[in-house]
Short mmCIF file of N, CA and C in Angstrom, two decimals:
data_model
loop_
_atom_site.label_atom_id
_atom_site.label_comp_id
_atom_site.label_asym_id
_atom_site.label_seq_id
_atom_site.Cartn_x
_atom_site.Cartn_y
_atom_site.Cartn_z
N UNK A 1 35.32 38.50 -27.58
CA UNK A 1 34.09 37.84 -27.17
C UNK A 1 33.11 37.72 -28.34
N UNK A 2 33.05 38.55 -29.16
CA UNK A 2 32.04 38.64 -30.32
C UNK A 2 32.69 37.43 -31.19
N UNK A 3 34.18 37.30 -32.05
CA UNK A 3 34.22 36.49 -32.86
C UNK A 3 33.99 35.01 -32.00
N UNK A 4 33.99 34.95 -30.75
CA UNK A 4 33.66 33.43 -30.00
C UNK A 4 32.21 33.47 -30.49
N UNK A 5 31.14 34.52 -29.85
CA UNK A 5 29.86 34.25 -30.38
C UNK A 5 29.55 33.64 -31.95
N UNK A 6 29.94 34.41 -32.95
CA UNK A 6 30.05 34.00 -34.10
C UNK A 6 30.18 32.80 -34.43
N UNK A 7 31.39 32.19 -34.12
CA UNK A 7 31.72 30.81 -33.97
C UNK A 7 30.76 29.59 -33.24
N UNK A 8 29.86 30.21 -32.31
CA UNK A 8 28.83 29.69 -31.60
C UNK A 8 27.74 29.31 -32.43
N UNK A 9 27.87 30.65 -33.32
CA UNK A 9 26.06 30.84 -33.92
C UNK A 9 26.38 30.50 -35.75
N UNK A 10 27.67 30.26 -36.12
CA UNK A 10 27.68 30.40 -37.33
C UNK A 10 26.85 28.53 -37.80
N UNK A 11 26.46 28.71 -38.78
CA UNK A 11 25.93 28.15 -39.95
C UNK A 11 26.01 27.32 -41.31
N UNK A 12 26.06 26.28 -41.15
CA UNK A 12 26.18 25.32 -42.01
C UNK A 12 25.79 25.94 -43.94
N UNK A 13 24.40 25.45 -43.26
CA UNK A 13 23.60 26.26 -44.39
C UNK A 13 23.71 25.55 -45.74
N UNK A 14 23.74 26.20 -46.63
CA UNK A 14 23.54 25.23 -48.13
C UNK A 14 25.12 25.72 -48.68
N UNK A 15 26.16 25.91 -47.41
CA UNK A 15 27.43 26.06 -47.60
C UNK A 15 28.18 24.21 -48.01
N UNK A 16 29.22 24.10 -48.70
CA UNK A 16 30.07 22.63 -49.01
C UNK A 16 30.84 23.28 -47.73
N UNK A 17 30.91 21.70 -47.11
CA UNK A 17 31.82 21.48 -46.20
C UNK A 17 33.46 21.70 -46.29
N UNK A 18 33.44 22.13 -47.09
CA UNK A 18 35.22 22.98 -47.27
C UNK A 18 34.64 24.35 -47.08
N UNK A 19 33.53 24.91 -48.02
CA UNK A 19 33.56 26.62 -47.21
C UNK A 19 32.97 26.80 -45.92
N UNK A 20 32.35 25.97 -45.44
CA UNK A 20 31.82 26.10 -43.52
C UNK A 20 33.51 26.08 -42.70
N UNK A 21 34.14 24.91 -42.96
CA UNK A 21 35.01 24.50 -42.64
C UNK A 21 35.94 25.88 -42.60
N UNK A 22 36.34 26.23 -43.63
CA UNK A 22 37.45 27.37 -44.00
C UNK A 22 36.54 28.93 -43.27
N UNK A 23 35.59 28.98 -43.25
CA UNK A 23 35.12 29.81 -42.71
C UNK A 23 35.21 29.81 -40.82
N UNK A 24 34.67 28.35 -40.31
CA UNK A 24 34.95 27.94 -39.06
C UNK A 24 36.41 28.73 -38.39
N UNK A 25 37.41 27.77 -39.57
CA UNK A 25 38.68 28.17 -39.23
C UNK A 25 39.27 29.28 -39.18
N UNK A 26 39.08 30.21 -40.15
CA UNK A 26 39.36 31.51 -39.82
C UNK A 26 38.90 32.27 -38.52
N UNK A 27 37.67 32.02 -38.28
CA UNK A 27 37.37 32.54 -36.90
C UNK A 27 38.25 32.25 -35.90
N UNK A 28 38.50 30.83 -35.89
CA UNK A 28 39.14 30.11 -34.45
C UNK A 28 40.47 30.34 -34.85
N UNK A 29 40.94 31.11 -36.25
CA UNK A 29 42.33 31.62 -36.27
C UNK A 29 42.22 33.10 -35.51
N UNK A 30 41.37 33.51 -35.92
CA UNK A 30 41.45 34.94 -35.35
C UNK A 30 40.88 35.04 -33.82
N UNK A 31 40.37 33.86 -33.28
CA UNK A 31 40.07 34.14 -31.64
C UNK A 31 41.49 34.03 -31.06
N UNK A 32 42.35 33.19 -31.74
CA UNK A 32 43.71 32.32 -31.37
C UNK A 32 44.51 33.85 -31.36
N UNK A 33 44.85 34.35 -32.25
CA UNK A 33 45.59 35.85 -32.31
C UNK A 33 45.04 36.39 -31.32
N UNK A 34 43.74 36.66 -31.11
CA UNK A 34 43.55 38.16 -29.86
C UNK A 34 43.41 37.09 -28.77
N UNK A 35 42.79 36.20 -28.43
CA UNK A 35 42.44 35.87 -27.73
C UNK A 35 43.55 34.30 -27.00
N UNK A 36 42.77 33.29 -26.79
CA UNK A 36 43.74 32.00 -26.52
C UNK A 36 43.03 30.97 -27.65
N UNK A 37 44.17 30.37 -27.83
CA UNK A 37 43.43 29.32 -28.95
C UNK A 37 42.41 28.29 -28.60
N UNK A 38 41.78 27.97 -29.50
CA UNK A 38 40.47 26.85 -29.01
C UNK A 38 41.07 25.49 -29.34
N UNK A 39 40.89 24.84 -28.26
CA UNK A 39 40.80 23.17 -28.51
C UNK A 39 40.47 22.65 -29.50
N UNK A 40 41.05 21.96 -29.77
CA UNK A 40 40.45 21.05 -30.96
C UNK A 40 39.00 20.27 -31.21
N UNK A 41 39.09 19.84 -29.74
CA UNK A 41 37.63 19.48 -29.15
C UNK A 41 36.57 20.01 -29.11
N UNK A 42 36.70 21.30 -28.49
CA UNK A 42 35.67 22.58 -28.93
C UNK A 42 35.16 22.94 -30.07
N UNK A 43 36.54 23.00 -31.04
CA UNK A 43 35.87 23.04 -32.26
C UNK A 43 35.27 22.17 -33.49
N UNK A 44 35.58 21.47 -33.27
CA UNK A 44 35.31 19.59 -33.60
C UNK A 44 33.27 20.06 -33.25
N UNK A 45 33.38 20.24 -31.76
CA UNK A 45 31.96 20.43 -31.68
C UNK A 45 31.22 21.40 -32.15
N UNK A 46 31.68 22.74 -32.20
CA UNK A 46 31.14 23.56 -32.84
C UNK A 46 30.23 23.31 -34.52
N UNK A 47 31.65 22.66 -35.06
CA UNK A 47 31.23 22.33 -36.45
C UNK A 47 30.26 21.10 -36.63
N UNK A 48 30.74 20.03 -35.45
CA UNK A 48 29.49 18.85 -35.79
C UNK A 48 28.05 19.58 -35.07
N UNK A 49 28.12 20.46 -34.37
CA UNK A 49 26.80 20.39 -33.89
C UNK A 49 25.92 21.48 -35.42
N UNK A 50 26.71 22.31 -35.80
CA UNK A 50 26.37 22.83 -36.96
C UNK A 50 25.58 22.11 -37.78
N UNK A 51 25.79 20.52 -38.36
CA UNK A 51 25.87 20.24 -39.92
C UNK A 51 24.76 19.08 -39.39
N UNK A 52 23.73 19.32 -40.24
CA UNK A 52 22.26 18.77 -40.62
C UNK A 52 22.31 17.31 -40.49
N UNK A 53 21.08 16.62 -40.46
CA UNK A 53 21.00 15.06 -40.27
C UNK A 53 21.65 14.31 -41.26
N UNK A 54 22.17 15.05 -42.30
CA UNK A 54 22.83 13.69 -43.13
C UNK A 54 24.00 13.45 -43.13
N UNK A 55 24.64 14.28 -41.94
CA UNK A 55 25.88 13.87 -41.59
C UNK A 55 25.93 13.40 -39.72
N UNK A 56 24.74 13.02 -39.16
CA UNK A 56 25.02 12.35 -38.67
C UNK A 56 25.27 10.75 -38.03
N UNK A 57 25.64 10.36 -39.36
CA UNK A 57 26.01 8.60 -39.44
C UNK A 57 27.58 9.11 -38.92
N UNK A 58 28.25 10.00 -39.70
CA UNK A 58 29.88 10.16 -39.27
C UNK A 58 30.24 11.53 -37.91
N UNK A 59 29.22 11.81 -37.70
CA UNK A 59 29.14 12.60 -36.51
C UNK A 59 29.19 11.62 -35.29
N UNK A 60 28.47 10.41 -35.45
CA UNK A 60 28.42 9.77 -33.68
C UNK A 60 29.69 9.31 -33.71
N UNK A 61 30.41 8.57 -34.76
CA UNK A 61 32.15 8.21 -34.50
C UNK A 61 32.96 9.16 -34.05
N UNK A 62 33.03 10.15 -34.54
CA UNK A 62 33.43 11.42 -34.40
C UNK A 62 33.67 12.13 -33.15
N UNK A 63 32.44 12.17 -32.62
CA UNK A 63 32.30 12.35 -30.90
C UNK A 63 33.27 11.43 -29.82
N UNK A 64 32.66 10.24 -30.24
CA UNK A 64 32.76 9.06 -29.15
C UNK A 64 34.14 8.98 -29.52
N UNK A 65 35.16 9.43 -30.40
CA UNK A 65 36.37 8.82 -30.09
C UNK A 65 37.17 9.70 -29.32
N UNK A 66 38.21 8.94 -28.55
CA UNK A 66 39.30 8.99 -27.40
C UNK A 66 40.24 10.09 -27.99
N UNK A 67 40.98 9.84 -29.02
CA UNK A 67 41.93 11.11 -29.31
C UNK A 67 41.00 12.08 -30.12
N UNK A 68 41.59 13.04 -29.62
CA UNK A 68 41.10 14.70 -30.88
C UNK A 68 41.31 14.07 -31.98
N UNK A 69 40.85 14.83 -32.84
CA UNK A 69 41.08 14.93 -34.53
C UNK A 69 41.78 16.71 -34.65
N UNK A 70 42.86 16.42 -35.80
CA UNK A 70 43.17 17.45 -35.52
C UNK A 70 42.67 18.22 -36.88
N UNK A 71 42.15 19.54 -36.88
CA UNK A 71 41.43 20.69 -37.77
C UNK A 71 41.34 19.61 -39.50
N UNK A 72 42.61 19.40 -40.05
CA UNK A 72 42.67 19.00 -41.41
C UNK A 72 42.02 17.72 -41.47
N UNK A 73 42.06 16.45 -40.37
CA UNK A 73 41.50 15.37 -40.47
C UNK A 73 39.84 15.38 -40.08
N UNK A 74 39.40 16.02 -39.57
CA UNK A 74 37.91 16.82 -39.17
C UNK A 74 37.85 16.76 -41.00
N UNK A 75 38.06 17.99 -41.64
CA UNK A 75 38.02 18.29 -42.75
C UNK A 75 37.98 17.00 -44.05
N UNK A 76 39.10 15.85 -43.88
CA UNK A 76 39.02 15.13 -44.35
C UNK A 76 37.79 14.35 -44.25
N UNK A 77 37.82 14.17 -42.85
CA UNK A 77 35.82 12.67 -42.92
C UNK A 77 35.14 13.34 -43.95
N UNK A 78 34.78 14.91 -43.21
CA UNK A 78 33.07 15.55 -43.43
C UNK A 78 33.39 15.59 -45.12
N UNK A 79 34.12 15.64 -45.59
CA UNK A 79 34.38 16.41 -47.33
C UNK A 79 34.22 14.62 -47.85
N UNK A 80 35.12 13.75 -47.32
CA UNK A 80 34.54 12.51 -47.75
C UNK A 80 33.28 12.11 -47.20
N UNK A 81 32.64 12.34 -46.49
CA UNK A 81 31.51 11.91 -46.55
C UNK A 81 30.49 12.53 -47.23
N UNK A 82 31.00 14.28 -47.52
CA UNK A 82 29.93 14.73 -48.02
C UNK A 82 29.70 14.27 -49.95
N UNK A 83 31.02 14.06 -50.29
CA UNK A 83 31.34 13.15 -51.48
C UNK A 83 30.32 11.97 -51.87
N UNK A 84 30.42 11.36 -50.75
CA UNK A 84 29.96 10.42 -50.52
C UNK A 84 28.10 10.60 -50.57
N UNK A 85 27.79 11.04 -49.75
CA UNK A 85 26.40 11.82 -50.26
C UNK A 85 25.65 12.35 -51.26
N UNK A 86 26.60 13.01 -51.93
CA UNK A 86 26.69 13.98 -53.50
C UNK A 86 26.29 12.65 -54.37
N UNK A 87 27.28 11.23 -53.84
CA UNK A 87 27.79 10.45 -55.08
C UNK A 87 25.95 9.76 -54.78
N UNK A 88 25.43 9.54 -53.90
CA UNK A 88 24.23 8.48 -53.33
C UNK A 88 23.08 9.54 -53.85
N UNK A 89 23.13 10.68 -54.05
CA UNK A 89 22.19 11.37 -54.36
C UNK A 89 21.84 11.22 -56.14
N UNK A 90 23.21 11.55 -56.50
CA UNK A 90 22.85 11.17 -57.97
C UNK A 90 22.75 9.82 -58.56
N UNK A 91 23.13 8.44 -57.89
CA UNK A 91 22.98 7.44 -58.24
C UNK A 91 21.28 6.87 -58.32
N UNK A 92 20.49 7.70 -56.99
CA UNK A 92 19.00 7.87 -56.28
C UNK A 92 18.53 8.18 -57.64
N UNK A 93 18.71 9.81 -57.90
CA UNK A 93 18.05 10.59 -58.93
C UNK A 93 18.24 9.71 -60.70
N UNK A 94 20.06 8.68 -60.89
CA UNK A 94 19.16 8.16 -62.05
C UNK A 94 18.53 6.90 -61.41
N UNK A 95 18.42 6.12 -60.80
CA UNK A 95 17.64 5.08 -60.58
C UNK A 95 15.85 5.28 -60.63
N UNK A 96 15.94 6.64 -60.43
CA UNK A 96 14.63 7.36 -60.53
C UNK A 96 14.13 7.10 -61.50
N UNK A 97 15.25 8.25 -62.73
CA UNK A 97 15.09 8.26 -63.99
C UNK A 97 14.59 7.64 -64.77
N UNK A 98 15.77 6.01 -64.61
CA UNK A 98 15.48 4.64 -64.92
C UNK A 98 14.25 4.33 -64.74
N UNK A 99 13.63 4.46 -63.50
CA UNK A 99 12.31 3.43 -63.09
C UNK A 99 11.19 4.15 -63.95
N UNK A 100 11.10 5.31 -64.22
CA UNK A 100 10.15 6.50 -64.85
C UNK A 100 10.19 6.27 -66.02
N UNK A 101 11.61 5.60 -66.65
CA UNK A 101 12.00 5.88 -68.49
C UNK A 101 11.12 4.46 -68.15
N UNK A 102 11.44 3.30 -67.86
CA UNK A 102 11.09 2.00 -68.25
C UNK A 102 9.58 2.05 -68.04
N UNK A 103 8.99 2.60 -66.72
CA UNK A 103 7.65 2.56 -66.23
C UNK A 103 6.72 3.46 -67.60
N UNK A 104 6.99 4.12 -67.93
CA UNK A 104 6.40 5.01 -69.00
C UNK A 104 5.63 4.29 -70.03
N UNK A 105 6.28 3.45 -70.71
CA UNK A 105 5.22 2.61 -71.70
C UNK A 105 4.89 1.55 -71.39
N UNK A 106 4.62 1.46 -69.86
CA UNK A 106 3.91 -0.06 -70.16
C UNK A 106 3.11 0.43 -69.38
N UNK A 107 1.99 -0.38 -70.38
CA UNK A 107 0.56 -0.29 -69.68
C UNK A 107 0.15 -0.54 -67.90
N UNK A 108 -0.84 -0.14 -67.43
CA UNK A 108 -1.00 0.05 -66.34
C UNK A 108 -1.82 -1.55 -65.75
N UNK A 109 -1.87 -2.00 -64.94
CA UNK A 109 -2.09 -3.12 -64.45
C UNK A 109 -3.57 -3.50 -64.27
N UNK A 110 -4.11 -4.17 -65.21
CA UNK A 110 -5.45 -4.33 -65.08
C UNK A 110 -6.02 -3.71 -66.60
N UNK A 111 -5.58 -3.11 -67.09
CA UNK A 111 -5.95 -2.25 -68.52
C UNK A 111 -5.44 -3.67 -69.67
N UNK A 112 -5.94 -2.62 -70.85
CA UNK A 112 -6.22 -3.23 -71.50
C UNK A 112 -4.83 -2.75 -72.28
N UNK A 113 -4.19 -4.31 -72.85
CA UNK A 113 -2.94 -4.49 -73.46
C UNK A 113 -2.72 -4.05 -74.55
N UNK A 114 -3.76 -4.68 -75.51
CA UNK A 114 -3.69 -4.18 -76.73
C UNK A 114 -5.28 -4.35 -77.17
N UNK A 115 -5.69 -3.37 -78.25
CA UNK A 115 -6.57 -3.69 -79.19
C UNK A 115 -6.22 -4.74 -79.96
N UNK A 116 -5.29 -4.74 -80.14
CA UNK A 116 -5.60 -6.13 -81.59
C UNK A 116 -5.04 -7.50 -80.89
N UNK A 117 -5.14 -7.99 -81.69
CA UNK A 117 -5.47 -9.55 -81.32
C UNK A 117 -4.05 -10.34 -81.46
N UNK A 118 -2.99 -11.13 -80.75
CA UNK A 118 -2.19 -11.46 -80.76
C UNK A 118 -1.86 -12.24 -82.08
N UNK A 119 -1.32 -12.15 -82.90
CA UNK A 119 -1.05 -13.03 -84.39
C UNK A 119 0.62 -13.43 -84.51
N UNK A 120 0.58 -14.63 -84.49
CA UNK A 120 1.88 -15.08 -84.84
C UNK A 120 2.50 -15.30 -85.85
N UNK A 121 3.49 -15.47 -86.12
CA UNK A 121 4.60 -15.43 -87.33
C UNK A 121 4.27 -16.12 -88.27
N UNK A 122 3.81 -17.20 -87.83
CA UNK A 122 3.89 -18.64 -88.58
C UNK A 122 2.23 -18.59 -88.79
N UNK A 123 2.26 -19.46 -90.03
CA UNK A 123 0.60 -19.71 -89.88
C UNK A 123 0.49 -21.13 -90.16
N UNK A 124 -0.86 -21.27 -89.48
CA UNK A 124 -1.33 -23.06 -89.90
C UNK A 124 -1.56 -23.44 -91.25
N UNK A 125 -0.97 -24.44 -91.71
CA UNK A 125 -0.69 -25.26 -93.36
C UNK A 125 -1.75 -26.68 -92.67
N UNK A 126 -2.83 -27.01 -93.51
CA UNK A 126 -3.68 -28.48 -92.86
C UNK A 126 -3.59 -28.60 -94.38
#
């Protein structure tokens, strides 16, 4: 009854979705030995209800479909999607970068451009 609780109450956390996952599973290996094994379904929910708002774009498919997923294909979405996240986070952070490196020297809108006086290359011959 205790490792079911566990499994109830365990925690996402600032864990990668392979160690929640591998952690999940060991539990629901060891309820399966003393106890009866858990559905696939059950645990499917356990783990989606676990894991924070940025996985739920691949959480509502997940639910709503007709056949189980079985333990390793669960594993497969969340690790690609969390990939997938990792990859959108750092593309965010340089686009940041970018906008900050380019925004940096140019003057501010309404200020004053330059002190000196625009002079061109060429000069007038009369």
């Amino acid at each position: 009854m205790q490792l079911k609780e566990e499994l109830t109450l365990i925690q996402c956390g600032n864990r990668s979705i392979s160690d929640f996952l591998h952690v999940v599973k060991a539990l629901a290996d060891e309820i399966a030995i003393i106890d009866d094994p858990i559905f696939y379904d059950d645990l499917t929910l356990y783990v989606l209800n676990e894991l924070g708002h940025d996985f739920h774009e691949i959480a509502v498919p997940i639910r709503a479909r007709e056949k189980s997923l079985v333990f390793e294909e669960l594993h497969d979405l969340l690790a690609g999607h969390e990939s997938y996240l990792q990859h959108m986070e750092v593309a965010t952070q340089q686009m940041v970068m970018t906008t900050n490196f380019i925004n940096k020297g140019q003057p501010s809108s309404g200020g004053d451009f330059s002190k000196k006086s625009y002079k061109p290359n060429w000069s007038q011959r009369n």
